[in-house]
Amino acid sequence: MSLEEQVKELVEEWDEDGLKDLCHSVLDNEEASAEDLLEIIGNLMKFIGSQFENEDIFLPDLIGAAGVVKVAIDEVLDPAIRASGSEKKTLGKIVIGTVESDVHSIGKDLVSSFLFSNGFDVYNLGVEVTADEFITKAEEVGAKIIGMSSLLTMSMDFQRQVIEELKKRGLREKYKVIVGGAPTTDEWSEQIGADGWADDAIETVSLVKKLIE
Ligand code: B1M
């Protein structure tokens, strides 16, 4: 069975321990990197998302799969990436989170891990992050970039609100602001006055590198 198939089987069975064990063993035996595993998991979640949209699976299946994946990312893959990057010189500080009212974390965590493994110092604020939380953290750590994820049409406007709040506080020019998440687009990014938009984790790394040059 390929690595992709093994991951898929464990996620579909909601086998949290099995997925963690598989990730540990793949990393220990250097069969693949933590970034490779994150990419496999990201693609799998997109596939599971399309199954949900086609009504081939139902909400409990989705919640179960997302929960198993989140534990593997939080407990195995993200720490592995952080451990391997501990000696690296930072390319810049980034504050990232999912906007207010939105609990989708998987894509944002994937983006955070990729940014970290590419040399950025990443402050992942989690989900349902308010404008004040984004800005306070960015000010506190001296970030160059604020990154906002949104997976819901209903939560997208909070990305605009963070930018408006930066303007109100006279801080807009101090930060590069990037946005992403399935319902967002390049046009949306322009419309709300963000500095950039990326479609996936790899594009986000290129975008951020370009913006801080
Ligand atoms: Co939700 N959900 N969900 N969900 N969920 C979607 C987003 C949805 C499209 C499914 C559907 O109905 N077709 C739909 C949104 C429709 C819309 O508004 N357009 C939806 C809905 C409606 C809901 C609820 C309202 C359902 C309900 O309760 N009735 C509810 C909302 C709760 C809330 O937020 N307040 C809800 C809840 C959930 C779960 C909790 C069950 C779970 C999330 C668990 C978790 O994240 N911890 C969940 C999931 C898993 C999904 C789907 C199936 C998968 C999302 C995902 O993880 N994708 C999703 C359907 C779909 O996307 N097809 C869906 C994999 C991930 C790797 O991709 O997140 O797109 P993605 O991230 C990508 C890019 O977008 C980009 O890079 C990432 C990596 O490639 N990217 C960025 C993301 N953030 C970025 C930031 C950047 C740059 C790039 O810069 C800062």
Coordinates of C-alpha atoms and ligand atoms in Angstrom, one line a residue:
M1 CA 0.0 0.0 0.0
S2 CA 1.3 3.5 -0.8
L3 CA 1.9 6.1 1.9
E4 CA -1.1 8.1 0.6
E5 CA -3.3 5.0 0.8
Q6 CA -2.1 4.2 4.3
V7 CA -2.9 7.7 5.5
K8 CA -6.3 7.7 3.8
E9 CA -7.2 4.4 5.4
L10 CA -6.3 5.6 8.9
V11 CA -8.1 8.9 8.5
E12 CA -11.2 7.2 7.2
E13 CA -11.2 4.8 10.2
W14 CA -10.6 7.8 12.6
D15 CA -7.6 5.9 13.8
E16 CA -5.9 8.8 15.7
D17 CA -3.2 6.6 17.3
G18 CA -2.6 4.7 14.1
L19 CA -2.0 7.9 12.1
K20 CA 0.3 9.3 14.7
D21 CA 2.3 6.0 14.8
L22 CA 2.5 6.0 11.0
C23 CA 3.8 9.6 10.9
H24 CA 6.3 8.8 13.6
S25 CA 7.6 5.7 11.8
V26 CA 7.8 7.5 8.4
L27 CA 9.8 10.3 10.0
D28 CA 12.0 8.0 12.0
N29 CA 12.8 5.9 9.0
E30 CA 13.2 9.0 6.8
E31 CA 10.7 7.6 4.2
A32 CA 9.2 11.0 3.8
S33 CA 9.5 14.5 5.4
A34 CA 7.0 16.2 7.6
E35 CA 6.3 18.6 4.7
D36 CA 5.5 15.6 2.4
L37 CA 3.1 14.2 5.0
L38 CA 1.4 17.5 5.4
E39 CA 1.0 17.7 1.7
I40 CA -0.5 14.2 1.6
I41 CA -2.9 15.1 4.4
G42 CA -3.9 18.4 2.8
N43 CA -4.7 16.7 -0.5
L44 CA -6.7 14.0 1.4
M45 CA -8.7 16.7 3.3
K46 CA -9.5 18.3 -0.1
F47 CA -10.7 14.9 -1.4
I48 CA -12.8 14.3 1.8
G49 CA -14.2 17.8 1.4
S50 CA -15.3 17.0 -2.2
Q51 CA -16.9 13.8 -0.9
F52 CA -18.8 15.8 1.6
E53 CA -19.9 18.3 -1.0
N54 CA -21.2 15.4 -3.2
E55 CA -23.0 14.0 -0.2
D56 CA -21.0 10.7 -0.4
I57 CA -20.1 11.2 3.3
F58 CA -21.8 13.2 6.1
L59 CA -20.9 15.8 8.7
P60 CA -19.9 13.3 11.5
D61 CA -17.5 11.6 9.0
L62 CA -16.0 15.0 8.2
I63 CA -15.6 16.0 11.8
G64 CA -14.0 12.6 12.6
A65 CA -11.5 12.9 9.8
A66 CA -10.7 16.5 10.5
G67 CA -10.1 15.7 14.2
V68 CA -7.7 12.8 13.5
V69 CA -5.8 15.0 11.0
K70 CA -5.6 17.9 13.4
V71 CA -4.1 15.7 16.2
A72 CA -1.4 14.3 13.8
I73 CA -0.5 17.9 12.7
D74 CA -0.5 19.4 16.2
E75 CA 1.3 16.5 18.0
V76 CA 3.6 15.0 15.4
L77 CA 4.2 17.0 12.2
D78 CA 4.3 20.6 13.4
P79 CA 6.7 19.7 16.3
A80 CA 8.9 17.7 13.9
I81 CA 9.1 20.8 11.6
R82 CA 9.8 23.1 14.5
A83 CA 12.5 20.8 15.9
S84 CA 14.3 20.6 12.5
G85 CA 14.1 24.4 12.1
S86 CA 15.3 25.4 15.6
E87 CA 18.7 26.4 14.5
K88 CA 17.6 28.4 11.5
K89 CA 18.1 32.2 11.0
T90 CA 14.6 33.7 10.7
L91 CA 13.6 35.4 7.4
G92 CA 10.9 37.4 9.2
K93 CA 8.1 37.2 11.7
I94 CA 4.6 36.3 10.6
V95 CA 1.4 36.4 12.6
I96 CA -1.2 34.0 11.2
G97 CA -4.7 32.9 12.2
T98 CA -8.2 32.0 11.0
V99 CA -10.5 35.0 11.2
E100 CA -13.3 35.7 13.7
S101 CA -16.3 33.3 13.6
D102 CA -14.4 30.7 11.6
V103 CA -13.1 27.4 13.2
H104 CA -11.4 25.9 10.1
S105 CA -7.8 25.3 11.1
I106 CA -6.3 22.6 8.8
G107 CA -5.3 24.7 5.8
K108 CA -4.1 27.6 8.0
D109 CA -1.9 25.1 10.0
L110 CA -0.5 23.7 6.8
V111 CA 0.4 27.2 5.6
S112 CA 2.0 27.9 9.0
S113 CA 4.1 24.8 8.9
F114 CA 5.3 25.4 5.4
L115 CA 6.2 29.0 6.3
F116 CA 8.0 27.8 9.3
S117 CA 9.9 25.1 7.4
N118 CA 11.0 27.8 4.9
G119 CA 12.7 29.9 7.6
F120 CA 10.0 32.2 8.9
D121 CA 9.2 32.7 12.5
V122 CA 5.5 31.9 12.7
Y123 CA 3.0 33.0 15.4
N124 CA 0.0 30.8 14.9
L125 CA -2.9 32.4 16.8
G126 CA -5.4 29.6 16.1
V127 CA -9.0 30.1 15.0
E128 CA -11.7 32.7 15.5
V129 CA -9.0 35.4 15.9
T130 CA -10.3 38.9 16.3
A131 CA -8.8 42.1 14.6
D132 CA -7.5 43.2 17.9
E133 CA -5.8 39.9 18.6
F134 CA -4.1 39.9 15.2
I135 CA -2.9 43.5 15.6
T136 CA -1.9 43.2 19.3
K137 CA 0.2 40.1 18.6
A138 CA 1.8 41.6 15.5
E139 CA 2.8 44.7 17.4
E140 CA 4.0 42.7 20.4
V141 CA 6.4 40.4 18.4
G142 CA 7.4 42.9 15.7
A143 CA 5.9 41.0 12.8
K144 CA 6.4 42.0 9.2
I145 CA 3.4 40.1 7.9
I146 CA -0.2 39.4 9.0
G147 CA -1.8 36.4 7.4
M148 CA -5.5 35.7 7.6
S149 CA -7.3 32.5 6.6
S150 CA -11.0 32.2 6.0
L151 CA -12.9 29.2 4.8
L152 CA -16.5 30.5 5.0
T153 CA -18.1 33.0 2.8
M154 CA -19.7 34.4 5.9
S155 CA -16.3 35.0 7.6
M156 CA -14.4 36.6 4.7
D157 CA -15.5 40.1 5.6
F158 CA -13.5 39.8 8.8
Q159 CA -10.4 39.9 6.7
R160 CA -11.5 43.3 5.5
Q161 CA -12.2 44.4 9.0
V162 CA -8.7 43.6 10.2
I163 CA -7.3 45.9 7.4
E164 CA -9.8 48.6 8.3
E165 CA -8.7 48.3 12.0
L166 CA -5.0 48.6 11.0
K167 CA -5.9 51.8 9.1
K168 CA -7.8 53.2 12.0
R169 CA -4.8 52.7 14.3
G170 CA -2.5 54.2 11.7
L171 CA -0.6 50.9 11.3
R172 CA -1.6 49.8 7.8
E173 CA 1.7 50.7 6.2
K174 CA 3.7 48.9 8.9
Y175 CA 2.6 45.4 7.8
K176 CA 2.2 43.3 4.6
V177 CA -1.2 41.7 4.9
I178 CA -2.0 38.5 3.1
V179 CA -5.2 36.5 2.8
G180 CA -6.2 33.0 1.8
G181 CA -8.7 30.2 2.1
A182 CA -11.0 28.4 -0.3
P183 CA -13.7 31.2 -0.9
T184 CA -11.1 33.9 -1.3
T185 CA -9.5 35.0 -4.5
D186 CA -6.9 37.4 -5.9
E187 CA -9.8 39.8 -6.8
W188 CA -11.1 39.7 -3.2
S189 CA -7.6 40.5 -1.9
E190 CA -7.4 43.5 -4.2
Q191 CA -10.9 44.6 -3.3
I192 CA -10.2 44.7 0.4
G193 CA -6.7 46.3 0.0
A194 CA -4.6 43.3 1.1
D195 CA -1.0 43.0 -0.2
G196 CA -1.4 39.5 -1.6
W197 CA -3.4 36.3 -1.9
A198 CA -2.2 32.7 -2.2
D199 CA -4.0 29.6 -3.4
D200 CA -2.1 27.1 -1.3
A201 CA 0.8 26.6 1.1
I202 CA 3.5 26.5 -1.5
E203 CA 2.3 29.7 -3.2
T204 CA 2.1 31.4 0.2
V205 CA 5.8 30.8 0.8
S206 CA 6.6 32.3 -2.6
L207 CA 4.3 35.3 -2.0
V208 CA 5.7 36.0 1.4
K209 CA 9.3 35.8 0.1
K210 CA 8.4 38.2 -2.7
L211 CA 6.7 40.7 -0.3
I212 CA 9.5 40.9 2.2
E213 CA 12.2 41.4 -0.5
Ligands
B1M1 CO1 -16.5 23.2 7.1 N1 -17.1 24.2 5.5 N2 -18.0 24.0 8.1 N3 -15.8 22.1 8.5 N4 -15.4 22.4 5.8 C1 -16.3 24.0 4.3 C2 -15.3 25.2 4.2 C3 -17.4 24.1 3.2 C4 -16.9 24.6 1.8 C5 -18.1 22.7 3.1 C6 -19.4 22.7 2.3 O1 -20.4 22.9 2.8 N5 -19.3 22.5 1.0 C7 -18.5 25.1 3.8 C8 -18.3 26.6 3.6 C9 -19.2 27.1 2.5 C10 -18.9 28.6 2.4 O2 -19.2 29.4 3.2 N6 -18.4 28.9 1.2 C11 -18.3 24.7 5.3 C12 -19.3 24.9 6.3 C13 -20.6 25.5 5.8 C14 -19.1 24.6 7.6 C15 -20.1 24.8 8.8 C16 -20.9 26.1 8.8 C17 -21.0 23.5 8.8 C18 -22.1 23.5 9.8 O3 -21.9 23.6 11.0 N7 -23.3 23.5 9.2 C19 -19.1 24.7 10.0 C20 -18.6 26.2 10.3 C21 -18.1 26.3 11.7 C22 -17.4 27.6 11.9 O4 -16.3 27.8 11.3 N8 -18.0 28.5 12.6 C23 -18.1 23.9 9.5 C24 -17.3 23.0 10.3 C25 -16.3 22.2 9.8 C26 -15.6 21.2 10.7 C27 -15.4 21.6 12.1 C28 -16.4 19.9 10.6 C29 -14.3 20.9 9.9 C30 -13.1 21.8 10.3 C31 -12.1 21.2 11.2 C32 -10.8 21.9 11.4 O5 -10.4 22.7 10.5 N9 -10.2 21.8 12.5 C33 -14.7 21.3 8.5 C34 -14.0 21.0 7.3 C35 -12.9 20.0 7.4 C36 -14.4 21.5 6.0 C37 -13.9 21.1 4.6 C38 -14.5 19.8 4.2 C39 -12.4 20.9 4.4 C40 -11.6 22.1 4.9 C41 -10.1 21.7 4.8 O6 -9.6 21.4 5.9 N10 -9.5 21.6 3.6 C42 -14.4 22.3 3.7 C43 -14.8 21.8 2.3 C44 -13.7 22.1 1.3 O7 -12.8 22.9 1.6 N11 -13.9 21.5 0.2 C45 -15.5 22.9 4.6 C46 -8.2 21.1 3.4 C47 -7.2 22.2 3.5 C48 -5.8 21.7 3.3 O8 -7.5 23.1 2.5 O9 -8.5 24.8 4.1 O10 -8.7 25.2 1.6 P1 -7.9 24.7 2.8 O11 -6.5 25.4 2.8 C49 -5.7 25.5 1.7 C50 -6.0 26.8 0.9 O12 -7.3 27.3 1.0 C51 -4.9 27.8 1.3 O13 -3.8 26.9 1.6 C52 -4.3 25.7 2.2 C53 -3.3 24.6 2.0 O14 -3.3 24.3 0.6 N12 -5.1 28.6 2.5 C54 -4.3 29.8 2.6 C55 -5.9 28.5 3.5 N13 -5.7 29.5 4.4 C56 -4.7 30.3 3.9 C57 -4.1 31.5 4.3 C58 -3.2 32.1 3.5 C59 -2.8 31.6 2.3 C60 -3.4 30.4 1.8 O15 -2.5 33.2 3.9 C61 -2.8 33.8 5.2

